[in-house]
Amino acid sequence: MSFSTAKLAVALGMTAAFAMAAPAWAAPTVVKFSHVVADGTPKGQGALKFKEVAEQLLPGEVEVQVFPNSQLFGDGKEMEALLLGDVHIIAPSLSKFDRYTPQLQLFDLPFLFNDIAAVDRFQASEEGQALLNSLQKHGLQGLAYWHNGTKQLSTNKDKLTRPEDVKGLKFRIQSSDVLENQFRALDANPQKLAFAEVYQALQTGVVDGQENTWSNIESQKFHEVQKTIANTDHGVIDYMVVTNRGWWEGLPQNIRDGLTQAMAAATEHSNAAAAELNEKARATIEGAGKAKIQELTPEDKDAWRAAMRPVWAKFEDKIGKDLISKAEEANKQ
Ligand code: LMR
């Protein structure tokens, strides 16, 4: 609009009229959803389900554009892009929020949750739900938790059963201080790297190993550049789906309601599919015959647990003892 047309529009009260009611021919609201993993992973499937249901519920009113695989923004950039309004929904792993909400570091404590069902119970609790609002002061709003699964450890070495086996090795980690301390507790050297850089870092030997879920390992082909993957289940990768609070609250009510409904459907879909997708990915890795999958005895598992445990005490005050107890309770139900 030129300056004089703009003046004319204001004079005629046209801007006000446009703002009040979107005419039938108005362009749809574009919702950009960016994430860093492949379409076939639990998060990738959740994002596609969200698009499908949102566009079904709000035909012609909403267009959801999904950008997987760090295509639009990778780690490090996506949060900033969300705050700037360049993207509307992202779903970083809970490990990537520690600069914003220290309590979210809870999810990275090694061997805290027995399984994803326990993670789910904790997230559904009052305390878990309150954490979805913990980013409000930063201009962000949590919309849902999505599951991926438990983490496995991999290296470019043949032996990977005991904590001693990783001594001195370099590991890629997500941008989390808890994970940094976890690897220091093992006398290993952690290095924070964006997800999109992991394959190359493993391939070129910049790092010796990494920790991730079966679905992330398989879809990024990490198993092709690692020798051993130990079935440690020592932690979790789960997500918070977040939006820009100002953008979200500024949406017309019917659109926000439709997107809320679509998010609930996507959450259910993604969470129901997560375990199976990880199982399938594990089977694919096994079938590929590149990295060897190493099962651990209960004694091996105890050794990893004991080696990583000191991390808890370091973060107890930041996270809060009560919150940790609440999470532990979720194991018992
Ligand atoms: C990672 O960086 O390893 C994961 O957070 C990637 C993801 O989003 O699952």
Coordinates of C-alpha atoms and ligand atoms in Angstrom, one line a residue:
M1 CA 0.0 0.0 0.0
S2 CA 1.4 3.4 -0.9
F3 CA 1.4 6.2 1.6
S4 CA -1.4 8.0 0.0
T5 CA -3.5 4.9 -0.4
A6 CA -2.9 4.0 3.2
K7 CA -4.0 7.5 4.3
L8 CA -7.1 7.1 2.2
A9 CA -7.8 3.6 3.7
V10 CA -7.5 5.0 7.2
A11 CA -9.8 7.9 6.3
L12 CA -12.4 5.6 5.0
G13 CA -12.2 3.4 8.1
M14 CA -11.3 0.5 5.8
T15 CA -8.5 -0.9 8.0
A16 CA -10.9 -1.3 10.9
A17 CA -13.5 -3.0 8.7
F18 CA -10.8 -5.5 7.4
A19 CA -9.7 -6.2 10.9
M20 CA -13.1 -7.1 12.2
A21 CA -14.3 -9.6 9.7
A22 CA -12.1 -11.6 7.3
P23 CA -14.0 -11.9 4.0
A24 CA -14.5 -15.3 2.5
W25 CA -11.9 -14.7 -0.1
A26 CA -9.2 -13.7 2.4
A27 CA -5.9 -15.6 2.3
P28 CA -5.7 -18.4 4.9
T29 CA -3.8 -18.0 8.1
V30 CA -0.4 -19.6 7.4
V31 CA 1.0 -21.6 10.3
K32 CA 4.6 -22.5 9.9
F33 CA 5.7 -25.6 11.9
S34 CA 9.4 -26.2 11.9
H35 CA 11.3 -29.1 13.5
V36 CA 14.6 -30.8 13.2
V37 CA 13.8 -34.5 12.7
A38 CA 12.6 -36.7 9.8
D39 CA 8.9 -37.1 8.8
G40 CA 8.9 -40.8 9.8
T41 CA 9.8 -40.1 13.4
P42 CA 7.2 -39.6 16.2
K43 CA 7.6 -35.8 16.1
G44 CA 7.5 -35.8 12.3
Q45 CA 4.3 -37.8 12.3
G46 CA 2.8 -35.6 14.9
A47 CA 3.5 -32.5 12.9
L48 CA 1.9 -34.0 9.8
K49 CA -1.2 -35.1 11.7
F50 CA -1.5 -31.6 13.1
K51 CA -1.5 -30.2 9.5
E52 CA -4.1 -32.8 8.4
V53 CA -6.5 -32.2 11.2
A54 CA -6.1 -28.4 11.3
E55 CA -6.8 -28.1 7.6
Q56 CA -9.8 -30.4 7.9
L57 CA -11.3 -28.5 10.8
L58 CA -10.6 -25.0 9.2
P59 CA -10.9 -25.5 5.5
G60 CA -9.6 -22.5 3.6
E61 CA -9.0 -20.7 6.8
V62 CA -5.7 -22.2 7.8
E63 CA -2.7 -23.5 5.9
V64 CA -0.2 -25.4 7.9
Q65 CA 3.3 -25.6 6.4
V66 CA 5.5 -28.3 8.0
F67 CA 9.3 -28.0 7.6
P68 CA 11.1 -31.1 8.8
N69 CA 14.8 -31.9 9.1
S70 CA 16.0 -28.4 10.1
Q71 CA 15.1 -27.3 6.6
L72 CA 13.8 -23.9 7.8
F73 CA 15.5 -23.5 11.2
G74 CA 17.8 -25.8 13.1
D75 CA 18.6 -26.0 16.8
G76 CA 19.8 -22.7 18.1
K77 CA 17.9 -20.7 15.6
E78 CA 14.4 -22.0 15.9
M79 CA 13.6 -20.5 19.3
E80 CA 14.8 -17.1 18.2
A81 CA 12.8 -17.5 15.0
L82 CA 9.7 -18.3 17.0
L83 CA 10.1 -15.2 19.2
L84 CA 10.6 -13.1 16.0
G85 CA 7.4 -14.6 14.5
D86 CA 9.3 -16.2 11.5
V87 CA 7.8 -19.5 12.5
H88 CA 4.7 -20.2 14.6
I89 CA 5.1 -23.6 16.1
I90 CA 8.3 -25.6 17.0
A91 CA 8.7 -28.7 19.2
P92 CA 12.2 -28.8 20.6
S93 CA 13.3 -31.6 22.8
L94 CA 12.9 -30.8 26.5
S95 CA 16.6 -30.8 26.8
K96 CA 16.8 -27.6 24.8
F97 CA 14.8 -25.3 27.2
D98 CA 17.2 -25.1 30.1
R99 CA 18.1 -21.4 29.4
Y100 CA 14.4 -20.6 29.8
T101 CA 13.0 -22.8 32.6
P102 CA 15.6 -24.5 34.8
Q103 CA 12.9 -26.9 36.1
L104 CA 12.7 -28.5 32.7
Q105 CA 16.2 -29.9 33.3
L106 CA 14.3 -32.5 35.3
F107 CA 13.7 -34.5 32.1
D108 CA 17.4 -34.9 31.5
L109 CA 18.3 -36.5 34.9
P110 CA 19.7 -39.9 34.0
F111 CA 17.6 -42.9 34.9
L112 CA 14.8 -40.7 36.4
F113 CA 11.9 -42.3 34.7
N114 CA 11.4 -46.0 34.4
D115 CA 9.7 -45.8 31.0
I116 CA 7.7 -43.4 28.8
A117 CA 4.4 -44.3 30.6
A118 CA 5.9 -42.8 33.7
V119 CA 7.0 -39.7 31.7
D120 CA 3.4 -39.5 30.5
R121 CA 2.0 -39.7 34.0
F122 CA 4.3 -37.0 35.3
Q123 CA 3.5 -34.7 32.3
A124 CA -0.3 -35.2 32.9
S125 CA 0.1 -34.2 36.6
E126 CA -0.6 -30.7 37.9
E127 CA 3.1 -30.0 38.1
G128 CA 3.8 -31.3 34.6
Q129 CA 1.0 -29.2 33.2
A130 CA 2.2 -26.1 35.0
L131 CA 5.5 -26.4 33.2
L132 CA 3.7 -25.9 29.9
N133 CA 3.0 -22.3 31.2
S134 CA 6.5 -21.8 32.5
L135 CA 7.7 -20.1 29.3
Q136 CA 5.0 -17.4 29.3
K137 CA 7.3 -14.8 30.7
H138 CA 9.6 -15.3 27.7
G139 CA 6.8 -14.8 25.2
L140 CA 6.2 -18.5 24.6
Q141 CA 3.3 -20.8 25.3
G142 CA 3.6 -24.6 25.6
L143 CA 0.8 -26.4 23.8
A144 CA 1.5 -30.0 24.5
Y145 CA 4.1 -32.7 25.3
W146 CA 5.0 -35.2 22.6
H147 CA 6.9 -38.4 23.3
N148 CA 9.8 -39.8 21.4
G149 CA 11.4 -42.5 23.6
T150 CA 14.3 -43.6 25.7
K151 CA 17.9 -42.8 24.8
Q152 CA 20.6 -45.3 23.7
L153 CA 24.3 -44.7 23.8
S154 CA 26.5 -45.3 20.7
T155 CA 30.2 -45.1 19.9
N156 CA 32.7 -45.9 17.3
K157 CA 34.3 -48.5 19.6
D158 CA 33.6 -52.3 19.8
K159 CA 33.1 -52.5 23.5
L160 CA 30.3 -50.6 25.1
T161 CA 28.9 -52.3 28.1
R162 CA 30.4 -50.5 31.1
P163 CA 30.9 -46.8 32.0
E164 CA 34.7 -47.3 31.7
D165 CA 34.2 -48.0 28.0
V166 CA 33.4 -44.3 27.3
K167 CA 36.2 -42.8 29.4
G168 CA 38.0 -40.1 27.4
L169 CA 35.6 -40.4 24.4
K170 CA 34.0 -37.3 22.8
F171 CA 30.2 -37.3 22.8
R172 CA 27.8 -35.0 21.0
I173 CA 25.1 -33.7 23.3
Q174 CA 22.0 -31.5 23.0
S175 CA 22.4 -28.0 24.5
S176 CA 21.7 -29.1 28.1
D177 CA 23.9 -28.6 31.1
V178 CA 22.6 -31.7 32.8
L179 CA 23.7 -33.8 29.8
E180 CA 27.1 -32.0 29.9
N181 CA 27.5 -33.1 33.5
Q182 CA 26.2 -36.6 32.8
F183 CA 29.1 -37.2 30.3
R184 CA 31.6 -35.5 32.6
A185 CA 30.5 -37.9 35.4
L186 CA 31.6 -40.7 33.0
D187 CA 35.0 -39.0 32.4
A188 CA 34.0 -38.4 28.8
N189 CA 34.1 -35.1 26.8
P190 CA 30.7 -33.7 25.9
Q191 CA 30.3 -31.3 23.0
K192 CA 27.0 -29.4 22.3
L193 CA 26.1 -29.6 18.7
A194 CA 23.0 -29.0 16.7
F195 CA 21.1 -32.1 15.6
A196 CA 21.7 -31.4 11.9
E197 CA 25.4 -31.6 12.5
V198 CA 25.6 -34.9 14.3
Y199 CA 25.9 -37.3 11.3
Q200 CA 28.9 -35.4 9.9
A201 CA 30.5 -35.0 13.3
L202 CA 30.3 -38.8 13.8
Q203 CA 31.4 -39.6 10.3
T204 CA 34.5 -37.4 10.5
G205 CA 35.4 -38.4 14.0
V206 CA 34.8 -34.9 15.4
V207 CA 33.0 -36.9 18.1
D208 CA 33.2 -40.6 18.9
G209 CA 29.6 -41.1 20.0
Q210 CA 26.2 -39.8 20.8
E211 CA 23.0 -40.6 22.7
N212 CA 19.6 -40.7 21.0
T213 CA 16.4 -42.7 20.5
W214 CA 16.2 -45.6 18.0
S215 CA 14.0 -43.5 15.6
N216 CA 16.5 -40.6 15.6
I217 CA 19.5 -42.9 15.2
E218 CA 17.9 -44.8 12.3
S219 CA 16.4 -41.9 10.4
Q220 CA 19.6 -39.9 10.6
K221 CA 21.7 -43.0 9.7
F222 CA 23.9 -42.6 12.8
H223 CA 24.1 -46.4 12.9
E224 CA 26.0 -46.3 9.6
V225 CA 28.8 -44.3 11.2
Q226 CA 28.9 -46.0 14.7
K227 CA 30.2 -49.4 15.7
T228 CA 28.1 -50.1 18.8
I229 CA 24.8 -49.0 20.1
A230 CA 24.2 -50.0 23.8
N231 CA 20.6 -50.5 24.8
T232 CA 21.0 -48.3 27.9
D233 CA 17.6 -46.6 28.1
H234 CA 19.4 -44.1 30.4
G235 CA 17.2 -41.1 29.7
V236 CA 14.4 -39.7 27.6
I237 CA 13.9 -37.6 24.5
D238 CA 10.5 -35.9 24.8
Y239 CA 9.2 -32.6 23.4
M240 CA 7.3 -29.5 24.3
V241 CA 5.3 -28.1 21.4
V242 CA 5.6 -24.4 21.8
T243 CA 4.1 -21.3 20.1
N244 CA 4.7 -17.6 20.1
R245 CA 2.3 -16.3 22.8
G246 CA 1.5 -13.0 21.2
W247 CA 0.7 -14.7 17.8
W248 CA -1.4 -17.4 19.5
E249 CA -3.4 -15.0 21.6
G250 CA -3.9 -12.7 18.6
L251 CA -5.6 -15.5 16.5
P252 CA -9.3 -15.2 15.9
Q253 CA -11.1 -17.4 18.5
N254 CA -12.4 -20.0 16.0
I255 CA -8.9 -20.5 14.5
R256 CA -7.3 -20.9 18.0
D257 CA -10.0 -23.4 18.9
G258 CA -9.5 -25.4 15.7
L259 CA -5.8 -25.4 16.2
T260 CA -6.2 -26.5 19.8
Q261 CA -8.3 -29.4 18.7
A262 CA -5.9 -30.3 16.0
M263 CA -3.1 -30.2 18.5
A264 CA -4.9 -32.6 20.8
A265 CA -5.5 -35.0 17.9
A266 CA -1.8 -34.8 16.8
T267 CA -0.6 -35.3 20.4
E268 CA -2.7 -38.5 20.7
H269 CA -1.6 -39.7 17.3
S270 CA 2.1 -39.0 17.9
N271 CA 2.2 -40.4 21.4
A272 CA 0.4 -43.6 20.4
A273 CA 2.8 -44.2 17.5
A274 CA 6.1 -43.4 19.3
A275 CA 6.8 -46.7 20.9
E276 CA 6.1 -48.6 17.7
L277 CA 8.2 -46.3 15.5
N278 CA 11.2 -46.7 17.8
E279 CA 10.8 -50.5 17.8
K280 CA 10.6 -50.5 14.0
A281 CA 13.7 -48.3 13.8
R282 CA 15.6 -50.6 16.1
A283 CA 14.6 -53.6 13.8
T284 CA 15.8 -51.6 10.8
I285 CA 19.2 -50.9 12.4
E286 CA 19.5 -54.6 13.4
G287 CA 18.7 -55.6 9.8
A288 CA 21.2 -53.2 8.3
G289 CA 24.0 -55.0 10.1
K290 CA 26.2 -52.0 10.4
A291 CA 26.3 -51.0 14.1
K292 CA 26.1 -53.9 16.6
I293 CA 23.3 -53.6 19.2
Q294 CA 24.7 -54.4 22.6
E295 CA 22.3 -55.6 25.3
L296 CA 23.2 -54.9 28.9
T297 CA 23.0 -57.2 31.9
P298 CA 21.3 -55.9 35.1
E299 CA 24.8 -55.5 36.6
D300 CA 25.9 -53.4 33.6
K301 CA 22.8 -51.2 33.9
D302 CA 23.5 -50.7 37.6
A303 CA 27.0 -49.6 36.8
W304 CA 25.8 -46.9 34.4
R305 CA 23.2 -45.9 36.9
A306 CA 25.8 -45.5 39.7
A307 CA 28.2 -43.6 37.4
M308 CA 25.6 -41.1 36.3
R309 CA 23.8 -40.6 39.6
P310 CA 26.1 -37.8 41.0
V311 CA 24.5 -35.5 38.4
W312 CA 21.3 -35.5 40.4
A313 CA 22.8 -33.7 43.4
K314 CA 24.3 -31.0 41.2
F315 CA 20.9 -30.0 39.8
E316 CA 18.7 -30.7 42.7
D317 CA 18.5 -27.1 43.9
K318 CA 17.9 -25.7 40.4
I319 CA 15.2 -28.1 39.5
G320 CA 13.7 -28.4 43.0
K321 CA 13.6 -31.5 45.2
D322 CA 9.8 -31.5 45.3
L323 CA 9.6 -31.7 41.6
I324 CA 12.1 -34.5 41.4
S325 CA 10.1 -36.5 44.0
K326 CA 6.9 -35.9 42.1
A327 CA 8.6 -37.3 39.0
E328 CA 9.8 -40.3 40.9
E329 CA 6.3 -40.9 42.2
A330 CA 5.1 -41.3 38.6
N331 CA 7.3 -44.4 38.4
K332 CA 5.2 -46.1 41.1
Q333 CA 1.7 -45.9 39.6
Ligands
LMR1 C1 18.6 -34.1 19.3 O1 19.0 -33.0 19.2 O2 19.3 -35.1 19.4 C2 17.1 -34.3 19.4 O3 16.6 -33.3 20.3 C3 16.4 -34.2 18.1 C4 15.0 -34.3 18.2 O4 14.3 -33.2 18.1 O5 14.5 -35.4 18.5

